[in-house]
mmCIF file of C-alpha atoms in Angstrom:
data_model
loop_
_atom_site.group_PDB
_atom_site.id
_atom_site.type_symbol
_atom_site.label_atom_id
_atom_site.label_comp_id
_atom_site.label_asym_id
_atom_site.label_seq_id
_atom_site.Cartn_x
_atom_site.Cartn_y
_atom_site.Cartn_z
ATOM 1 C CA MET A 1 3.251 -2.666 12.627
ATOM 2 C CA ALA A 2 -0.261 -1.522 12.020
ATOM 3 C CA THR A 3 0.607 -1.431 8.167
ATOM 4 C CA THR A 4 1.686 -4.965 8.640
ATOM 5 C CA ILE A 5 -1.783 -6.240 10.716
ATOM 6 C CA ASN A 6 -3.779 -3.839 7.845
ATOM 7 C CA TYR A 7 -2.195 -6.314 5.297
ATOM 8 C CA ILE A 8 -2.800 -9.512 6.909
ATOM 9 C CA ASP A 9 -6.290 -8.339 7.498
ATOM 10 C CA ARG A 10 -6.559 -7.440 3.477
ATOM 11 C CA GLN A 11 -4.531 -10.452 2.323
ATOM 12 C CA ALA A 12 -6.074 -13.126 4.379
ATOM 13 C CA LEU A 13 -9.285 -13.061 1.461
ATOM 14 C CA SER A 14 -6.858 -14.121 -0.977
ATOM 15 C CA VAL A 15 -4.982 -16.938 0.737
ATOM 16 C CA ALA A 16 -8.705 -18.294 1.844
ATOM 17 C CA ALA A 17 -10.062 -17.517 -1.716
ATOM 18 C CA PRO A 18 -9.677 -20.957 -2.892
ATOM 19 C CA TYR A 19 -11.371 -22.735 -0.962
ATOM 20 C CA ILE A 20 -14.203 -19.653 -0.720
ATOM 21 C CA LYS A 21 -14.999 -19.741 -3.505
ATOM 22 C CA GLU A 22 -15.607 -23.440 -3.828
ATOM 23 C CA ASP A 23 -17.618 -23.626 -0.186
ATOM 24 C CA LEU A 24 -19.540 -21.043 -1.455
ATOM 25 C CA SER A 25 -19.758 -21.419 -5.474
ATOM 26 C CA ILE A 26 -17.925 -17.810 -6.048
ATOM 27 C CA SER A 27 -16.635 -17.607 -9.851
ATOM 28 C CA ASN A 28 -13.091 -15.643 -10.474
ATOM 29 C CA GLU A 29 -15.353 -12.809 -11.770
ATOM 30 C CA GLN A 30 -17.422 -12.208 -9.200
ATOM 31 C CA TYR A 31 -14.048 -12.606 -6.924
ATOM 32 C CA GLY A 32 -12.862 -9.872 -8.753
ATOM 33 C CA TYR A 33 -16.218 -8.206 -8.317
ATOM 34 C CA ILE A 34 -15.648 -8.473 -4.664
ATOM 35 C CA VAL A 35 -12.036 -7.052 -4.116
ATOM 36 C CA SER A 36 -12.982 -4.012 -6.318
ATOM 37 C CA ALA A 37 -15.893 -3.398 -3.387
ATOM 38 C CA PHE A 38 -12.713 -3.643 -1.214
ATOM 39 C CA LEU A 39 -10.544 -1.254 -3.729
ATOM 40 C CA LEU A 40 -14.116 1.149 -3.998
ATOM 41 C CA ALA A 41 -14.225 2.275 -0.123
ATOM 42 C CA TYR A 42 -10.764 2.173 -0.133
ATOM 43 C CA ALA A 43 -10.229 4.998 -2.878
ATOM 44 C CA ILE A 44 -13.466 7.241 -1.567
ATOM 45 C CA MET A 45 -11.953 6.968 2.057
ATOM 46 C CA GLN A 46 -8.474 7.220 0.709
ATOM 47 C CA PHE A 47 -9.136 11.021 0.078
ATOM 48 C CA VAL A 48 -10.893 11.575 3.117
ATOM 49 C CA SER A 49 -9.278 9.806 5.805
ATOM 50 C CA GLY A 50 -6.048 12.381 4.462
ATOM 51 C CA ASN A 51 -8.916 15.245 5.720
ATOM 52 C CA ILE A 52 -9.953 13.423 8.811
ATOM 53 C CA ILE A 53 -6.530 12.724 10.251
ATOM 54 C CA ASP A 54 -5.289 16.306 8.573
ATOM 55 C CA ARG A 55 -8.000 17.936 10.974
ATOM 56 C CA ILE A 56 -8.440 15.665 14.550
ATOM 57 C CA GLY A 57 -4.779 14.666 14.705
ATOM 58 C CA ILE A 58 -2.810 10.849 13.958
ATOM 59 C CA LYS A 59 -3.475 9.539 17.421
ATOM 60 C CA LYS A 60 -6.984 9.731 17.515
ATOM 61 C CA GLY A 61 -8.097 9.343 14.035
ATOM 62 C CA PHE A 62 -5.920 6.403 13.693
ATOM 63 C CA SER A 63 -7.554 4.955 16.368
ATOM 64 C CA ILE A 64 -10.735 5.201 15.050
ATOM 65 C CA ALA A 65 -9.606 3.227 11.769
ATOM 66 C CA VAL A 66 -8.387 0.561 13.478
ATOM 67 C CA VAL A 67 -10.965 -0.443 15.538
ATOM 68 C CA TRP A 68 -13.456 -0.307 12.193
ATOM 69 C CA TRP A 69 -11.553 -2.700 10.355
ATOM 70 C CA SER A 70 -10.873 -4.748 13.063
ATOM 71 C CA LEU A 71 -14.332 -5.691 13.599
ATOM 72 C CA ALA A 72 -14.914 -5.351 9.487
ATOM 73 C CA SER A 73 -11.766 -8.389 9.422
ATOM 74 C CA ILE A 74 -13.670 -10.101 12.563
ATOM 75 C CA ALA A 75 -16.963 -9.979 10.819
ATOM 76 C CA HIS A 76 -16.217 -11.874 7.344
ATOM 77 C CA ALA A 77 -16.811 -15.151 9.372
ATOM 78 C CA ILE A 78 -20.504 -14.454 8.939
ATOM 79 C CA GLY A 79 -19.991 -14.355 5.165
ATOM 80 C CA LYS A 80 -22.598 -16.011 2.844
ATOM 81 C CA GLY A 81 -22.550 -15.743 -0.479
ATOM 82 C CA PHE A 82 -21.102 -13.290 -2.728
ATOM 83 C CA MET A 83 -23.364 -10.341 -1.756
ATOM 84 C CA SER A 84 -22.422 -10.656 1.392
ATOM 85 C CA PHE A 85 -18.937 -10.664 0.772
ATOM 86 C CA VAL A 86 -19.249 -7.465 -1.991
ATOM 87 C CA GLY A 87 -20.437 -5.607 1.690
ATOM 88 C CA LEU A 88 -18.095 -7.223 3.972
ATOM 89 C CA ARG A 89 -14.980 -5.767 1.577
ATOM 90 C CA PHE A 90 -16.481 -2.181 1.024
ATOM 91 C CA LEU A 91 -16.133 -1.977 5.109
ATOM 92 C CA LEU A 92 -13.023 -3.338 5.360
ATOM 93 C CA GLY A 93 -11.990 -0.620 2.813
ATOM 94 C CA ILE A 94 -13.634 1.741 4.329
ATOM 95 C CA GLY A 95 -11.370 1.538 8.367
ATOM 96 C CA GLU A 96 -7.881 0.435 6.091
ATOM 97 C CA ALA A 97 -7.646 3.454 3.281
ATOM 98 C CA ALA A 98 -6.554 5.568 6.768
ATOM 99 C CA ASN A 99 -3.181 3.863 7.089
ATOM 100 C CA PHE A 100 -0.717 4.797 4.747
ATOM 101 C CA PRO A 101 -1.984 9.333 4.883
ATOM 102 C CA THR A 102 -1.856 8.176 8.812
ATOM 103 C CA ALA A 103 1.580 7.053 8.160
ATOM 104 C CA MET A 104 2.634 9.751 5.438
ATOM 105 C CA LYS A 105 1.730 12.443 7.623
ATOM 106 C CA THR A 106 3.561 11.433 10.709
ATOM 107 C CA ILE A 107 6.565 11.332 8.579
ATOM 108 C CA SER A 108 5.940 14.529 7.313
ATOM 109 C CA LYS A 109 6.512 15.376 11.323
ATOM 110 C CA TRP A 110 9.360 13.294 12.344
ATOM 111 C CA PHE A 111 11.816 13.413 9.360
ATOM 112 C CA PRO A 112 14.002 15.391 7.779
ATOM 113 C CA GLU A 113 13.510 15.235 3.444
ATOM 114 C CA GLU A 114 16.947 13.470 2.743
ATOM 115 C CA GLU A 115 15.510 10.694 5.257
ATOM 116 C CA ARG A 116 12.203 10.471 4.158
ATOM 117 C CA THR A 117 12.502 7.490 1.498
ATOM 118 C CA LYS A 118 14.370 5.731 3.805
ATOM 119 C CA ALA A 119 11.400 6.019 5.995
ATOM 120 C CA THR A 120 8.951 5.446 3.479
ATOM 121 C CA GLY A 121 10.719 2.289 2.216
ATOM 122 C CA ILE A 122 10.688 0.861 6.413
ATOM 123 C CA LEU A 123 7.036 1.768 5.934
ATOM 124 C CA ASN A 124 6.549 -0.230 2.795
ATOM 125 C CA MET A 125 7.624 -3.289 4.698
ATOM 126 C CA GLY A 126 4.466 -3.458 5.822
ATOM 127 C CA PRO A 127 2.592 -4.887 2.758
ATOM 128 C CA GLY A 128 5.419 -7.295 2.433
ATOM 129 C CA LEU A 129 5.678 -8.510 6.203
ATOM 130 C CA GLY A 130 1.720 -8.644 6.246
ATOM 131 C CA ALA A 131 1.631 -10.644 3.217
ATOM 132 C CA ILE A 132 4.673 -12.813 4.241
ATOM 133 C CA ILE A 133 2.843 -13.679 7.308
ATOM 134 C CA ALA A 134 -0.586 -14.369 6.063
ATOM 135 C CA PRO A 135 -0.167 -17.455 3.856
ATOM 136 C CA PRO A 136 1.740 -19.478 6.570
ATOM 137 C CA LEU A 137 -0.923 -18.078 9.100
ATOM 138 C CA MET A 138 -3.842 -18.499 7.208
ATOM 139 C CA ALA A 139 -3.099 -22.095 5.893
ATOM 140 C CA PHE A 140 -2.291 -23.071 9.360
ATOM 141 C CA LEU A 141 -6.288 -21.274 10.779
ATOM 142 C CA ILE A 142 -7.760 -22.784 7.892
ATOM 143 C CA TYR A 143 -6.793 -26.476 7.967
ATOM 144 C CA GLN A 144 -6.794 -26.089 11.816
ATOM 145 C CA TYR A 145 -10.053 -23.952 12.280
ATOM 146 C CA GLY A 146 -11.369 -23.349 9.433
ATOM 147 C CA TRP A 147 -11.843 -20.379 6.632
ATOM 148 C CA ARG A 148 -14.691 -18.481 9.345
ATOM 149 C CA MET A 149 -12.361 -18.955 12.257
ATOM 150 C CA ALA A 150 -9.403 -17.564 10.878
ATOM 151 C CA PHE A 151 -10.874 -13.936 9.955
ATOM 152 C CA VAL A 152 -11.911 -13.699 13.507
ATOM 153 C CA ILE A 153 -8.382 -14.758 14.785
ATOM 154 C CA THR A 154 -6.641 -12.680 11.968
ATOM 155 C CA GLY A 155 -9.169 -9.278 13.039
ATOM 156 C CA LEU A 156 -8.586 -9.529 17.015
ATOM 157 C CA PHE A 157 -4.927 -8.125 16.089
ATOM 158 C CA GLY A 158 -5.705 -4.803 15.562
ATOM 159 C CA PHE A 159 -7.081 -4.467 19.065
ATOM 160 C CA ALA A 160 -3.717 -5.856 20.367
ATOM 161 C CA TRP A 161 -2.068 -3.487 18.387
ATOM 162 C CA LEU A 162 -4.479 -0.470 19.198
ATOM 163 C CA ILE A 163 -3.404 -0.897 23.300
ATOM 164 C CA LEU A 164 -0.115 -0.567 22.516
ATOM 165 C CA TRP A 165 -0.585 2.368 20.116
ATOM 166 C CA GLN A 166 -2.545 4.046 22.638
ATOM 167 C CA ILE A 167 0.754 3.907 25.202
ATOM 168 C CA ILE A 168 3.336 4.171 22.577
ATOM 169 C CA TYR A 169 2.923 6.795 20.044
ATOM 170 C CA HIS A 170 2.900 10.795 20.921
ATOM 171 C CA ASP A 171 3.204 13.769 18.768
ATOM 172 C CA PRO A 172 7.008 15.130 18.636
ATOM 173 C CA LYS A 173 6.134 18.173 21.429
ATOM 174 C CA ASP A 174 4.689 16.072 23.770
ATOM 175 C CA HIS A 175 7.118 12.667 23.617
ATOM 176 C CA PRO A 176 7.863 12.009 26.947
ATOM 177 C CA ARG A 177 11.623 10.315 26.093
ATOM 178 C CA LEU A 178 13.285 12.704 23.640
ATOM 179 C CA LYS A 179 16.417 14.575 24.336
ATOM 180 C CA ASN A 180 16.255 18.177 24.408
ATOM 181 C CA ASN A 181 18.276 18.718 20.970
ATOM 182 C CA GLU A 182 16.213 15.869 19.408
ATOM 183 C CA LYS A 183 13.341 17.841 20.730
ATOM 184 C CA GLU A 184 14.953 20.690 18.968
ATOM 185 C CA LEU A 185 15.565 19.036 15.941
ATOM 186 C CA LEU A 186 11.700 18.212 15.234
ATOM 187 C CA TYR A 187 10.379 21.546 16.351
ATOM 188 C CA ASN A 188 11.970 22.688 13.702
ATOM 189 C CA ILE A 189 11.142 19.919 11.076
ATOM 190 C CA ASP A 190 7.146 21.350 12.755
ATOM 191 C CA ASN A 191 7.645 24.553 12.746
ATOM 192 C CA GLU A 192 8.449 24.580 8.251
ATOM 193 C CA SER A 193 5.030 24.115 7.996
ATOM 194 C CA SER A 194 3.366 26.927 10.236
ATOM 195 C CA ASN A 195 3.047 29.648 7.954
ATOM 196 C CA TYR A 196 1.370 27.413 5.847
ATOM 197 C CA VAL A 197 -2.597 26.897 5.759
ATOM 198 C CA LYS A 198 -4.146 23.278 5.807
ATOM 199 C CA LEU A 199 -6.042 23.650 2.159
ATOM 200 C CA PRO A 200 -9.422 22.908 1.063
ATOM 201 C CA TRP A 201 -9.499 19.875 -1.378
ATOM 202 C CA THR A 202 -10.631 21.768 -4.565
ATOM 203 C CA GLU A 203 -7.343 23.598 -4.187
ATOM 204 C CA TYR A 204 -5.047 20.587 -4.641
ATOM 205 C CA LEU A 205 -6.689 19.964 -8.158
ATOM 206 C CA LYS A 206 -5.720 22.951 -9.265
ATOM 207 C CA TYR A 207 -1.386 21.536 -9.116
ATOM 208 C CA LYS A 208 -0.714 19.853 -11.685
ATOM 209 C CA GLU A 209 1.723 18.588 -9.819
ATOM 210 C CA VAL A 210 -1.117 16.850 -7.435
ATOM 211 C CA TRP A 211 -2.277 15.185 -11.063
ATOM 212 C CA GLY A 212 0.804 13.904 -12.067
ATOM 213 C CA ILE A 213 1.263 11.730 -8.515
ATOM 214 C CA ALA A 214 -2.682 10.709 -9.053
ATOM 215 C CA LEU A 215 -2.624 9.594 -12.383
ATOM 216 C CA SER A 216 0.996 7.835 -11.692
ATOM 217 C CA ARG A 217 -0.864 5.719 -9.073
ATOM 218 C CA PHE A 218 -3.728 5.211 -10.978
ATOM 219 C CA VAL A 219 -1.938 3.854 -13.795
ATOM 220 C CA SER A 220 0.370 1.283 -11.207
ATOM 221 C CA ASP A 221 -1.424 0.136 -8.294
ATOM 222 C CA GLY A 222 -3.377 -2.423 -9.988
ATOM 223 C CA ALA A 223 -0.487 -4.212 -10.781
ATOM 224 C CA PHE A 224 0.743 -4.540 -7.300
ATOM 225 C CA TYR A 225 -3.085 -5.260 -6.288
ATOM 226 C CA PHE A 226 -2.528 -8.011 -8.577
ATOM 227 C CA PHE A 227 -0.763 -10.196 -6.884
ATOM 228 C CA ILE A 228 -2.132 -9.253 -3.278
ATOM 229 C CA PHE A 229 -5.106 -10.853 -4.443
ATOM 230 C CA TRP A 230 -4.743 -12.904 -6.932
ATOM 231 C CA LEU A 231 -1.016 -14.715 -6.432
ATOM 232 C CA PRO A 232 -2.666 -18.012 -4.393
ATOM 233 C CA SER A 233 -5.574 -18.368 -6.977
ATOM 234 C CA TYR A 234 -3.232 -18.366 -9.562
ATOM 235 C CA LEU A 235 -0.662 -20.825 -8.068
ATOM 236 C CA VAL A 236 -3.351 -23.088 -7.326
ATOM 237 C CA ASP A 237 -5.229 -22.057 -10.593
ATOM 238 C CA VAL A 238 -2.027 -22.574 -13.082
ATOM 239 C CA LYS A 239 0.551 -24.282 -10.917
ATOM 240 C CA GLY A 240 -1.256 -26.996 -8.878
ATOM 241 C CA PHE A 241 -0.666 -26.021 -5.768
ATOM 242 C CA ASP A 242 -2.138 -27.257 -2.453
ATOM 243 C CA LEU A 243 -3.288 -25.077 1.195
ATOM 244 C CA PHE A 244 -0.077 -26.631 2.047
ATOM 245 C CA GLN A 245 2.415 -24.676 -0.956
ATOM 246 C CA ILE A 246 0.446 -21.993 -0.723
ATOM 247 C CA GLY A 247 1.324 -21.310 3.043
ATOM 248 C CA MET A 248 4.841 -23.156 2.597
ATOM 249 C CA PHE A 249 5.943 -20.764 -0.828
ATOM 250 C CA SER A 250 4.006 -17.975 -1.405
ATOM 251 C CA TRP A 251 5.170 -15.199 1.110
ATOM 252 C CA ILE A 252 8.662 -15.393 -0.836
ATOM 253 C CA PRO A 253 7.869 -13.019 -3.239
ATOM 254 C CA PHE A 254 6.243 -10.685 -0.521
ATOM 255 C CA LEU A 255 9.569 -11.040 1.256
ATOM 256 C CA ALA A 256 11.297 -9.780 -1.759
ATOM 257 C CA SER A 257 9.215 -6.273 -2.226
ATOM 258 C CA ASP A 258 10.341 -5.621 1.769
ATOM 259 C CA ILE A 259 13.947 -6.063 0.441
ATOM 260 C CA GLY A 260 13.231 -3.807 -2.486
ATOM 261 C CA SER A 261 11.554 -1.278 0.061
ATOM 262 C CA ILE A 262 14.293 -0.917 2.368
ATOM 263 C CA ALA A 263 16.728 -1.048 -0.421
ATOM 264 C CA GLY A 264 14.600 1.801 -2.433
ATOM 265 C CA GLY A 265 15.046 3.500 0.201
ATOM 266 C CA TRP A 266 18.600 2.781 0.955
ATOM 267 C CA THR A 267 19.539 3.649 -2.917
ATOM 268 C CA GLY A 268 17.498 7.550 -2.564
ATOM 269 C CA SER A 269 19.030 8.612 1.230
ATOM 270 C CA MET A 270 22.303 7.572 -0.079
ATOM 271 C CA LEU A 271 21.920 9.383 -3.811
ATOM 272 C CA MET A 272 20.807 12.924 -2.084
ATOM 273 C CA LYS A 273 23.778 11.970 0.789
ATOM 274 C CA LYS A 274 26.280 12.040 -2.550
ATOM 275 C CA GLY A 275 24.996 15.299 -3.552
ATOM 276 C CA MET A 276 22.530 14.292 -5.917
ATOM 277 C CA SER A 277 19.489 17.051 -6.268
ATOM 278 C CA LEU A 278 15.773 15.396 -4.559
ATOM 279 C CA ASP A 279 14.088 15.533 -8.082
ATOM 280 C CA GLN A 280 16.785 13.218 -9.668
ATOM 281 C CA SER A 281 17.257 11.290 -6.691
ATOM 282 C CA ARG A 282 13.831 10.431 -6.437
ATOM 283 C CA LYS A 283 13.110 10.093 -10.510
ATOM 284 C CA ARG A 284 16.829 7.045 -10.838
ATOM 285 C CA VAL A 285 15.165 5.142 -8.205
ATOM 286 C CA MET A 286 11.396 5.439 -9.660
ATOM 287 C CA TRP A 287 13.077 4.102 -13.599
ATOM 288 C CA ILE A 288 15.122 1.341 -11.913
ATOM 289 C CA GLY A 289 12.395 -0.404 -10.312
ATOM 290 C CA ALA A 290 9.892 0.049 -13.292
ATOM 291 C CA ILE A 291 12.173 -1.599 -15.724
ATOM 292 C CA PHE A 292 13.155 -4.120 -13.725
ATOM 293 C CA VAL A 293 9.369 -5.114 -13.006
ATOM 294 C CA VAL A 294 9.307 -6.347 -16.347
ATOM 295 C CA PRO A 295 11.083 -10.196 -16.355
ATOM 296 C CA VAL A 296 7.979 -10.589 -14.661
ATOM 297 C CA LEU A 297 6.938 -12.089 -18.567
ATOM 298 C CA LEU A 298 9.166 -14.230 -18.115
ATOM 299 C CA CYS A 299 6.441 -16.649 -15.586
ATOM 300 C CA LEU A 300 4.715 -17.588 -19.071
ATOM 301 C CA TYR A 301 7.371 -19.106 -20.285
ATOM 302 C CA VAL A 302 8.738 -21.150 -17.034
ATOM 303 C CA GLU A 303 6.663 -24.489 -16.084
ATOM 304 C CA SER A 304 8.270 -24.562 -12.610
ATOM 305 C CA PRO A 305 6.250 -22.912 -9.980
ATOM 306 C CA MET A 306 9.820 -22.066 -8.407
ATOM 307 C CA TRP A 307 11.009 -20.415 -11.312
ATOM 308 C CA ALA A 308 7.358 -18.165 -11.545
ATOM 309 C CA ILE A 309 7.826 -17.189 -7.975
ATOM 310 C CA PHE A 310 11.472 -16.103 -8.590
ATOM 311 C CA PHE A 311 10.256 -13.716 -11.127
ATOM 312 C CA ILE A 312 7.437 -12.191 -9.165
ATOM 313 C CA SER A 313 9.773 -11.974 -6.713
ATOM 314 C CA VAL A 314 11.487 -10.151 -8.553
ATOM 315 C CA ALA A 315 9.047 -8.293 -9.758
ATOM 316 C CA LEU A 316 7.810 -7.100 -6.603
ATOM 317 C CA PHE A 317 11.130 -6.376 -5.327
ATOM 318 C CA SER A 318 11.470 -3.939 -7.947
ATOM 319 C CA THR A 319 7.777 -2.636 -7.371
ATOM 320 C CA GLN A 320 8.277 -1.671 -4.277
ATOM 321 C CA PHE A 321 11.857 -0.313 -4.204
ATOM 322 C CA LYS A 322 10.023 2.379 -7.077
ATOM 323 C CA GLN A 323 8.063 2.798 -4.403
ATOM 324 C CA SER A 324 9.491 4.227 -1.986
ATOM 325 C CA SER A 325 10.392 7.195 -3.824
ATOM 326 C CA LEU A 326 6.718 7.679 -5.923
ATOM 327 C CA PHE A 327 4.675 7.020 -2.173
ATOM 328 C CA THR A 328 7.468 10.092 -0.697
ATOM 329 C CA ILE A 329 6.638 12.305 -3.103
ATOM 330 C CA PRO A 330 3.452 13.949 -1.550
ATOM 331 C CA VAL A 331 5.547 15.059 1.533
ATOM 332 C CA ASP A 332 8.478 16.243 -0.934
ATOM 333 C CA LEU A 333 5.670 18.707 -2.575
ATOM 334 C CA PHE A 334 3.653 19.626 0.206
ATOM 335 C CA ASP A 335 3.889 20.526 3.823
ATOM 336 C CA ASN A 336 2.878 18.286 6.528
ATOM 337 C CA LYS A 337 -0.425 19.911 7.237
ATOM 338 C CA ASN A 338 -1.332 19.230 3.498
ATOM 339 C CA ALA A 339 0.532 15.695 2.978
ATOM 340 C CA ALA A 340 -1.737 13.877 4.057
ATOM 341 C CA SER A 341 -4.683 14.479 2.316
ATOM 342 C CA VAL A 342 -2.158 15.148 -0.884
ATOM 343 C CA TRP A 343 -1.573 11.306 -0.344
ATOM 344 C CA GLY A 344 -4.653 10.238 -0.197
ATOM 345 C CA ILE A 345 -5.643 11.791 -3.492
ATOM 346 C CA SER A 346 -3.091 9.764 -5.066
ATOM 347 C CA GLY A 347 -3.774 7.215 -2.626
ATOM 348 C CA SER A 348 -7.124 7.316 -3.697
ATOM 349 C CA ALA A 349 -6.983 7.197 -7.258
ATOM 350 C CA GLY A 350 -4.660 4.293 -7.476
ATOM 351 C CA SER A 351 -7.516 2.331 -5.549
ATOM 352 C CA PHE A 352 -10.011 3.505 -8.234
ATOM 353 C CA GLY A 353 -7.363 2.434 -11.338
ATOM 354 C CA ALA A 354 -7.017 -0.917 -9.133
ATOM 355 C CA MET A 355 -10.795 -1.721 -8.511
ATOM 356 C CA LEU A 356 -11.653 -0.921 -12.441
ATOM 357 C CA PHE A 357 -8.773 -3.226 -13.344
ATOM 358 C CA THR A 358 -10.210 -6.149 -10.881
ATOM 359 C CA PRO A 359 -12.871 -7.224 -13.016
ATOM 360 C CA ILE A 360 -10.856 -7.206 -15.857
ATOM 361 C CA ILE A 361 -8.644 -9.451 -13.931
ATOM 362 C CA GLY A 362 -11.644 -12.189 -13.335
ATOM 363 C CA TRP A 363 -12.884 -12.108 -16.941
ATOM 364 C CA LEU A 364 -9.388 -12.783 -18.539
ATOM 365 C CA VAL A 365 -8.401 -15.054 -16.539
ATOM 366 C CA ASP A 366 -12.586 -16.871 -16.497
ATOM 367 C CA ASN A 367 -12.159 -16.879 -20.404
ATOM 368 C CA ILE A 368 -8.586 -16.482 -21.549
ATOM 369 C CA SER A 369 -6.013 -16.877 -19.280
ATOM 370 C CA TYR A 370 -3.679 -15.092 -16.625
ATOM 371 C CA SER A 371 -1.089 -14.713 -19.870
ATOM 372 C CA PRO A 372 -2.626 -11.414 -20.311
ATOM 373 C CA VAL A 373 -3.114 -10.116 -16.879
ATOM 374 C CA PHE A 374 1.247 -10.943 -16.656
ATOM 375 C CA VAL A 375 1.567 -8.729 -20.180
ATOM 376 C CA ILE A 376 -0.473 -5.783 -18.675
ATOM 377 C CA VAL A 377 0.791 -5.845 -15.282
ATOM 378 C CA ALA A 378 4.723 -6.147 -16.737
ATOM 379 C CA PHE A 379 4.923 -2.599 -18.071
ATOM 380 C CA LEU A 380 2.477 -0.423 -15.934
ATOM 381 C CA HIS A 381 5.064 0.822 -13.419
ATOM 382 C CA ILE A 382 7.164 2.424 -16.496
ATOM 383 C CA PHE A 383 3.488 3.722 -18.163
ATOM 384 C CA SER A 384 3.545 5.283 -14.089
ATOM 385 C CA VAL A 385 6.900 6.920 -14.182
ATOM 386 C CA LEU A 386 6.806 8.352 -17.557
ATOM 387 C CA ILE A 387 3.204 10.207 -16.251
ATOM 388 C CA ILE A 388 5.512 11.873 -13.297
ATOM 389 C CA TYR A 389 7.739 13.290 -16.270
ATOM 390 C CA LEU A 390 5.530 14.550 -17.464
ATOM 391 C CA PHE A 391 3.427 16.388 -14.693
ATOM 392 C CA ILE A 392 6.754 16.922 -12.223
ATOM 393 C CA PRO A 393 9.417 18.449 -14.203
ATOM 394 C CA GLU A 394 11.078 19.227 -11.235
ATOM 395 C CA ILE A 395 9.819 17.735 -8.016
ATOM 396 C CA LYS A 396 9.997 20.163 -5.083
ATOM 397 C CA ARG A 397 8.167 22.026 -2.154
ATOM 398 C CA VAL A 398 4.732 23.691 -4.513
ATOM 399 C CA SER A 399 3.047 24.748 -1.235
ATOM 400 C CA GLN A 400 3.551 28.099 -0.301
ATOM 401 C CA PRO A 401 4.154 29.869 2.956
ATOM 402 C CA VAL A 402 1.438 32.500 3.937
ATOM 403 C CA THR A 403 2.720 35.988 4.143
ATOM 404 C CA ILE A 404 1.788 38.987 6.864
#
């Protein structure tokens, strides 16, 4: 649910973008820099927030993050132009960056390794759900109240969720409703890390596997963010959509991405239960997903907006199918004392890559068209998987316990 709210706040700008750009005379290239400001803060703070969560704990750390990003989202209502939106998106990125490092640390504490891809698949439904809800919700709010008030209303969702979070979430050892056998299972999972120590961040960079995850995401995350931040603009600019049509149809690809998350998580778990190794199950899922992103190129050859939405839906299904395994690798490689930090490093690398890609998208759209962007996006995930093969010949635990 938190990931869904996170992505509603994130996606709100992309739905409102055609109207903000018109109202405030912002070009596509400037919009690209606005998105990059978010991604720069997101990149820096994913690494920082992973370390913070590892040190102060899941509940306290994430509560601070939700308050921050909700206030930043509400503040978009006072945006006056290009530079103010650069600052506001940077502030939003600082808070939102804690979401995935927190979630992956939580998964490492609550799930055994054979169930983690399934849990990650469910987690990865959050971005899709947020992107499903945001277009019709923002279209309605913009039509009724204007884009400024729309940011205020969506920003308040985080505070409502925070109340539930304080009531519902507990660490496994403190949970009041767990049965004894469940506590024992979770204790054993958590106890796997009892002989491990929290590493300084410089130590992570000595592992080629960490470089592999980071470079893999550096290459590929921009492809997903293209659809997150640019899909409504593409549908308006190329397919002639209006606000009503954005609300009616632009959520469909993100429904497909959610189905892909579940399908990828389920497939990974099924392969392991049938006897496939951890390494091979993760890599097979990633290859299948990467290959089936390529048909997004067919968007360049169809006139119908519905066919374009169909091919984008296939691409997003396949992207999240792949990511259900890729996002789990930090938890496979490292114990839960270090998992959030490693995930933060990989997430930071992905956001840096997307940050560099986004202004290029804006320049290409202003000066050429969306066509070269679709060509690039179609193949980035294949390069991402090849990097995993190069740097991580076998996916297995690489952090070592302390011996006494």
